[in-house]
Amino acid sequence: MWYIHFTSSDNPGRVGIGECAPLPDLSWDALPDADYEQVLNRACRQVEEQGGVLDYEALQDYPSILFGLETAIRHHAAGSWALWDTPFSRSEAGIPINGLIWMGDYDRMLTQIETKMQAGFRCIKLKIGAIHFDEELALLKYIRAHFSRAEIELRWMPTGLSRQAMRWINSNGLPNWIYIPSNSRFVPDSGLKWLA
């Protein structure tokens, strides 16, 4: 675990703290310590050179470093641990519970989706990466075809997707769907010609 201390000559008495904590054997950016520190030091220098601005694209493969830097910068800017001013952070509103859809074959996942929607869930969260990507995409489209974003919030988390699949998603987009980053390792790209 590494801590980032973010300071600024504009406000020398204020510090922002961020935590970088890749999970061994789980986070795809869980590198050997020396390699991780090299990437972290390079990212910190880049933020310093860019006047406290994050390069999200450059840190795409290092979510724990991105999280640590973003938290440190937000903490510094806010001057407190209230990083966001929202009804939730002010304890005025809760976060709607989602109907979690467990990975399985297409029919099992479709049955779970229909059950959650009939039970009144207004937020459906799918972990995808277990079956053929086209089938999982069809499940996402099924929900959106029957319910607008105003009716159902759709969240998806890539658990076991390949980097190639994520590149396809990033290039083509999934409009009106909320992506939840996962620190899970991606599976190898080999054998995924169906995405090309």
Tab-separated table of N, CA and C in Angstrom, residues 99-195:
chain	number	residue	atom	x	y	z
A	99	GLY	N	-30.202	-4.670	-7.981
A	99	GLY	CA	-30.495	-6.090	-8.116
A	99	GLY	C	-29.310	-6.736	-8.815
A	100	LEU	N	-28.481	-7.431	-8.069
A	100	LEU	CA	-27.266	-8.026	-8.623
A	100	LEU	C	-27.597	-9.287	-9.406
A	101	ILE	N	-27.101	-9.347	-10.629
A	101	ILE	CA	-27.274	-10.513	-11.494
A	101	ILE	C	-25.963	-11.280	-11.497
A	102	TRP	N	-26.010	-12.503	-10.988
A	102	TRP	CA	-24.803	-13.331	-10.921
A	102	TRP	C	-24.487	-13.896	-12.287
A	103	MET	N	-23.199	-14.079	-12.561
A	103	MET	CA	-22.779	-14.642	-13.837
A	103	MET	C	-23.283	-16.072	-13.964
A	104	GLY	N	-23.637	-16.429	-15.169
A	104	GLY	CA	-24.116	-17.768	-15.471
A	104	GLY	C	-24.342	-17.866	-16.960
A	105	ASP	N	-25.057	-18.882	-17.394
A	105	ASP	CA	-25.348	-18.957	-18.823
A	105	ASP	C	-26.453	-17.946	-19.155
A	106	TYR	N	-26.710	-17.757	-20.442
A	106	TYR	CA	-27.643	-16.733	-20.904
A	106	TYR	C	-29.021	-16.888	-20.259
A	107	ASP	N	-29.576	-18.098	-20.296
A	107	ASP	CA	-30.933	-18.310	-19.771
A	107	ASP	C	-31.012	-18.031	-18.276
A	108	ARG	N	-30.002	-18.458	-17.534
A	108	ARG	CA	-29.998	-18.220	-16.079
A	108	ARG	C	-29.926	-16.725	-15.781
A	109	MET	N	-29.075	-16.004	-16.518
A	109	MET	CA	-28.956	-14.567	-16.294
A	109	MET	C	-30.239	-13.845	-16.700
A	110	LEU	N	-30.856	-14.257	-17.811
A	110	LEU	CA	-32.111	-13.640	-18.249
A	110	LEU	C	-33.211	-13.861	-17.215
A	111	THR	N	-33.286	-15.052	-16.648
A	111	THR	CA	-34.279	-15.343	-15.606
A	111	THR	C	-34.055	-14.444	-14.394
A	112	GLN	N	-32.796	-14.275	-13.987
A	112	GLN	CA	-32.490	-13.398	-12.851
A	112	GLN	C	-32.899	-11.957	-13.145
A	113	ILE	N	-32.614	-11.499	-14.358
A	113	ILE	CA	-32.969	-10.129	-14.746
A	113	ILE	C	-34.476	-9.925	-14.653
A	114	GLU	N	-35.239	-10.837	-15.231
A	114	GLU	CA	-36.700	-10.719	-15.199
A	114	GLU	C	-37.226	-10.762	-13.772
A	115	THR	N	-36.658	-11.622	-12.931
A	115	THR	CA	-37.078	-11.720	-11.529
A	115	THR	C	-36.806	-10.416	-10.789
A	116	LYS	N	-35.626	-9.837	-10.986
A	116	LYS	CA	-35.275	-8.579	-10.307
A	116	LYS	C	-36.182	-7.445	-10.772
A	117	MET	N	-36.470	-7.388	-12.057
A	117	MET	CA	-37.316	-6.315	-12.570
A	117	MET	C	-38.744	-6.464	-12.063
A	118	GLN	N	-39.241	-7.701	-11.997
A	118	GLN	CA	-40.587	-7.938	-11.464
A	118	GLN	C	-40.649	-7.642	-9.967
A	119	ALA	N	-39.530	-7.795	-9.275
A	119	ALA	CA	-39.490	-7.526	-7.835
A	119	ALA	C	-39.418	-6.033	-7.533
A	120	GLY	N	-39.317	-5.214	-8.579
A	120	GLY	CA	-39.354	-3.773	-8.371
A	120	GLY	C	-38.002	-3.094	-8.283
A	121	PHE	N	-36.926	-3.814	-8.544
A	121	PHE	CA	-35.616	-3.170	-8.527
A	121	PHE	C	-35.552	-2.139	-9.636
A	122	ARG	N	-35.017	-0.983	-9.339
A	122	ARG	CA	-34.869	0.087	-10.317
A	122	ARG	C	-33.412	0.268	-10.723
A	123	CYS	N	-32.554	-0.592	-10.193
A	123	CYS	CA	-31.139	-0.582	-10.540
A	123	CYS	C	-30.705	-2.040	-10.695
A	124	ILE	N	-30.245	-2.392	-11.883
A	124	ILE	CA	-29.804	-3.753	-12.172
A	124	ILE	C	-28.300	-3.706	-12.421
A	125	LYS	N	-27.558	-4.579	-11.743
A	125	LYS	CA	-26.101	-4.641	-11.903
A	125	LYS	C	-25.716	-6.033	-12.376
A	126	LEU	N	-25.027	-6.069	-13.507
A	126	LEU	CA	-24.583	-7.338	-14.074
A	126	LEU	C	-23.069	-7.441	-14.007
A	127	LYS	N	-22.599	-8.585	-13.577
A	127	LYS	CA	-21.181	-8.909	-13.702
A	127	LYS	C	-21.068	-9.666	-15.009
A	128	ILE	N	-20.296	-9.122	-15.932
A	128	ILE	CA	-20.189	-9.773	-17.228
A	128	ILE	C	-18.770	-10.261	-17.458
A	129	GLY	N	-18.645	-11.262	-18.303
A	129	GLY	CA	-17.349	-11.839	-18.617
A	129	GLY	C	-17.344	-13.347	-18.502
A	130	ALA	N	-18.494	-13.945	-18.195
A	130	ALA	CA	-18.555	-15.397	-17.998
A	130	ALA	C	-18.964	-16.145	-19.259
A	131	ILE	N	-19.783	-15.496	-20.104
A	131	ILE	CA	-20.268	-16.179	-21.307
A	131	ILE	C	-19.846	-15.375	-22.529
A	132	HIS	N	-20.215	-15.830	-23.685
A	132	HIS	CA	-19.881	-15.165	-24.940
A	132	HIS	C	-20.329	-13.708	-24.873
A	133	PHE	N	-19.449	-12.804	-25.260
A	133	PHE	CA	-19.704	-11.378	-25.139
A	133	PHE	C	-20.975	-10.957	-25.868
A	134	ASP	N	-21.236	-11.542	-27.040
A	134	ASP	CA	-22.451	-11.189	-27.793
A	134	ASP	C	-23.711	-11.496	-26.988
A	135	GLU	N	-23.712	-12.609	-26.250
A	135	GLU	CA	-24.871	-12.965	-25.424
A	135	GLU	C	-25.028	-11.981	-24.267
A	136	GLU	N	-23.912	-11.582	-23.665
A	136	GLU	CA	-23.996	-10.622	-22.561
A	136	GLU	C	-24.468	-9.267	-23.062
A	137	LEU	N	-23.998	-8.865	-24.225
A	137	LEU	CA	-24.454	-7.618	-24.822
A	137	LEU	C	-25.947	-7.690	-25.123
A	138	ALA	N	-26.429	-8.845	-25.568
A	138	ALA	CA	-27.863	-9.035	-25.822
A	138	ALA	C	-28.670	-8.883	-24.533
A	139	LEU	N	-28.131	-9.358	-23.409
A	139	LEU	CA	-28.822	-9.192	-22.118
A	139	LEU	C	-28.937	-7.714	-21.754
A	140	LEU	N	-27.850	-6.967	-21.938
A	140	LEU	CA	-27.876	-5.534	-21.647
A	140	LEU	C	-28.893	-4.827	-22.544
A	141	LYS	N	-28.898	-5.196	-23.820
A	141	LYS	CA	-29.846	-4.585	-24.762
A	141	LYS	C	-31.287	-4.974	-24.439
A	142	TYR	N	-31.495	-6.188	-23.939
A	142	TYR	CA	-32.837	-6.643	-23.554
A	142	TYR	C	-33.416	-5.723	-22.475
A	143	ILE	N	-32.613	-5.447	-21.465
A	143	ILE	CA	-33.084	-4.575	-20.382
A	143	ILE	C	-33.422	-3.198	-20.940
A	144	ARG	N	-32.510	-2.645	-21.744
A	144	ARG	CA	-32.723	-1.292	-22.236
A	144	ARG	C	-33.894	-1.229	-23.211
A	145	ALA	N	-34.170	-2.311	-23.933
A	145	ALA	CA	-35.305	-2.328	-24.861
A	145	ALA	C	-36.636	-2.304	-24.122
A	146	HIS	N	-36.671	-2.831	-22.905
A	146	HIS	CA	-37.915	-2.909	-22.140
A	146	HIS	C	-38.072	-1.775	-21.128
A	147	PHE	N	-36.969	-1.151	-20.747
A	147	PHE	CA	-37.019	-0.101	-19.729
A	147	PHE	C	-36.064	1.022	-20.101
A	148	SER	N	-36.539	2.258	-20.019
A	148	SER	CA	-35.683	3.416	-20.292
A	148	SER	C	-34.738	3.627	-19.112
A	149	ARG	N	-33.783	4.510	-19.308
A	149	ARG	CA	-32.845	4.826	-18.221
A	149	ARG	C	-33.582	5.432	-17.029
A	150	ALA	N	-34.653	6.164	-17.298
A	150	ALA	CA	-35.434	6.752	-16.206
A	150	ALA	C	-36.124	5.676	-15.374
A	151	GLU	N	-36.443	4.545	-16.005
A	151	GLU	CA	-37.134	3.459	-15.302
A	151	GLU	C	-36.165	2.499	-14.610
A	152	ILE	N	-35.078	2.163	-15.286
A	152	ILE	CA	-34.101	1.208	-14.748
A	152	ILE	C	-32.702	1.760	-14.965
A	153	GLU	N	-31.947	1.873	-13.886
A	153	GLU	CA	-30.531	2.210	-14.005
A	153	GLU	C	-29.785	0.900	-14.222
A	154	LEU	N	-28.995	0.857	-15.262
A	154	LEU	CA	-28.286	-0.367	-15.622
A	154	LEU	C	-26.798	-0.177	-15.377
A	155	ARG	N	-26.241	-1.014	-14.513
A	155	ARG	CA	-24.809	-0.976	-14.207
A	155	ARG	C	-24.199	-2.304	-14.617
A	156	TRP	N	-22.993	-2.253	-15.112
A	156	TRP	CA	-22.316	-3.495	-15.462
A	156	TRP	C	-20.868	-3.434	-15.022
A	157	MET	N	-20.355	-4.563	-14.613
A	157	MET	CA	-18.988	-4.664	-14.120
A	157	MET	C	-18.265	-5.764	-14.898
A	158	PRO	N	-17.126	-5.424	-15.513
A	158	PRO	CA	-16.387	-6.441	-16.262
A	158	PRO	C	-15.606	-7.347	-15.322
A	159	THR	N	-16.058	-8.550	-15.166
A	159	THR	CA	-15.373	-9.523	-14.322
A	159	THR	C	-14.905	-10.644	-15.234
A	160	GLY	N	-13.653	-10.585	-15.630
A	160	GLY	CA	-13.121	-11.611	-16.506
A	160	GLY	C	-13.179	-11.260	-17.981
A	161	LEU	N	-13.530	-10.010	-18.321
A	161	LEU	CA	-13.495	-9.605	-19.729
A	161	LEU	C	-12.049	-9.433	-20.170
A	162	SER	N	-11.806	-9.642	-21.435
A	162	SER	CA	-10.463	-9.433	-21.968
A	162	SER	C	-10.237	-7.946	-22.202
A	163	ARG	N	-8.987	-7.567	-22.296
A	163	ARG	CA	-8.666	-6.178	-22.646
A	163	ARG	C	-9.245	-5.855	-24.024
A	164	GLN	N	-9.247	-6.843	-24.918
A	164	GLN	CA	-9.799	-6.645	-26.255
A	164	GLN	C	-11.292	-6.322	-26.172
A	165	ALA	N	-12.008	-7.014	-25.297
A	165	ALA	CA	-13.436	-6.738	-25.120
A	165	ALA	C	-13.639	-5.335	-24.565
A	166	MET	N	-12.814	-4.942	-23.598
A	166	MET	CA	-12.943	-3.597	-23.028
A	166	MET	C	-12.620	-2.534	-24.074
A	167	ARG	N	-11.619	-2.793	-24.925
A	167	ARG	CA	-11.315	-1.834	-25.994
A	167	ARG	C	-12.509	-1.706	-26.940
A	168	TRP	N	-13.164	-2.835	-27.257
A	168	TRP	CA	-14.341	-2.795	-28.120
A	168	TRP	C	-15.429	-1.953	-27.468
A	169	ILE	N	-15.661	-2.175	-26.179
A	169	ILE	CA	-16.689	-1.422	-25.453
A	169	ILE	C	-16.334	0.057	-25.426
A	170	ASN	N	-15.070	0.374	-25.133
A	170	ASN	CA	-14.651	1.772	-25.086
A	170	ASN	C	-14.789	2.446	-26.445
A	171	SER	N	-14.543	1.701	-27.531
A	171	SER	CA	-14.637	2.266	-28.883
A	171	SER	C	-16.084	2.448	-29.322
A	172	ASN	N	-16.929	1.476	-29.018
A	172	ASN	CA	-18.314	1.491	-29.488
A	172	ASN	C	-19.275	2.116	-28.495
A	173	GLY	N	-18.876	2.117	-27.234
A	173	GLY	CA	-19.713	2.700	-26.200
A	173	GLY	C	-20.943	1.868	-25.891
A	174	LEU	N	-21.454	2.054	-24.722
A	174	LEU	CA	-22.711	1.442	-24.310
A	174	LEU	C	-23.568	2.575	-23.770
A	175	PRO	N	-24.272	3.297	-24.652
A	175	PRO	CA	-25.022	4.475	-24.222
A	175	PRO	C	-26.101	4.135	-23.197
A	176	ASN	N	-26.293	5.038	-22.282
A	176	ASN	CA	-27.316	4.917	-21.239
A	176	ASN	C	-27.062	3.771	-20.270
A	177	TRP	N	-25.842	3.283	-20.215
A	177	TRP	CA	-25.482	2.221	-19.281
A	177	TRP	C	-24.322	2.715	-18.447
A	178	ILE	N	-24.305	2.378	-17.191
A	178	ILE	CA	-23.258	2.839	-16.285
A	178	ILE	C	-22.238	1.732	-16.097
A	179	TYR	N	-20.993	2.063	-16.351
A	179	TYR	CA	-19.890	1.117	-16.195
A	179	TYR	C	-19.296	1.266	-14.803
A	180	ILE	N	-19.108	0.150	-14.123
A	180	ILE	CA	-18.480	0.151	-12.808
A	180	ILE	C	-17.128	-0.524	-12.957
A	181	PRO	N	-16.037	0.239	-12.809
A	181	PRO	CA	-14.723	-0.377	-12.972
A	181	PRO	C	-14.515	-1.522	-11.997
A	182	SER	N	-13.747	-2.466	-12.425
A	182	SER	CA	-13.412	-3.621	-11.600
A	182	SER	C	-11.910	-3.754	-11.560
A	183	ASN	N	-11.370	-4.099	-10.413
A	183	ASN	CA	-9.938	-4.336	-10.320
A	183	ASN	C	-9.582	-5.755	-10.710
A	184	SER	N	-10.565	-6.536	-11.164
A	184	SER	CA	-10.287	-7.910	-11.552
A	184	SER	C	-9.348	-7.943	-12.743
A	185	ARG	N	-8.515	-8.957	-12.777
A	185	ARG	CA	-7.618	-9.122	-13.914
A	185	ARG	C	-8.438	-9.475	-15.147
A	186	PHE	N	-7.998	-8.981	-16.289
A	186	PHE	CA	-8.619	-9.358	-17.547
A	186	PHE	C	-8.083	-10.713	-17.969
A	187	VAL	N	-8.876	-11.454	-18.715
A	187	VAL	CA	-8.412	-12.725	-19.266
A	187	VAL	C	-7.579	-12.426	-20.503
A	188	PRO	N	-6.730	-13.357	-20.931
A	188	PRO	CA	-5.903	-13.110	-22.125
A	188	PRO	C	-6.763	-12.829	-23.350
A	189	ASP	N	-6.203	-12.088	-24.307
A	189	ASP	CA	-6.930	-11.721	-25.520
A	189	ASP	C	-7.032	-12.861	-26.522
A	190	SER	N	-6.264	-13.905	-26.361
A	190	SER	CA	-6.227	-14.963	-27.366
A	190	SER	C	-7.596	-15.612	-27.530
A	191	GLY	N	-7.910	-15.946	-28.775
A	191	GLY	CA	-9.136	-16.674	-29.059
A	191	GLY	C	-10.390	-15.834	-29.074
A	192	LEU	N	-10.267	-14.522	-29.131
A	192	LEU	CA	-11.459	-13.675	-29.111
A	192	LEU	C	-11.669	-13.005	-30.462
A	193	LYS	N	-11.539	-13.756	-31.534
A	193	LYS	CA	-11.703	-13.203	-32.875
A	193	LYS	C	-13.126	-12.716	-33.105
A	194	TRP	N	-14.081	-13.240	-32.362
A	194	TRP	CA	-15.481	-12.835	-32.538
A	194	TRP	C	-15.716	-11.386	-32.176
A	195	LEU	N	-14.758	-10.749	-31.488
A	195	LEU	CA	-14.915	-9.338	-31.142
A	195	LEU	C	-14.408	-8.411	-32.236
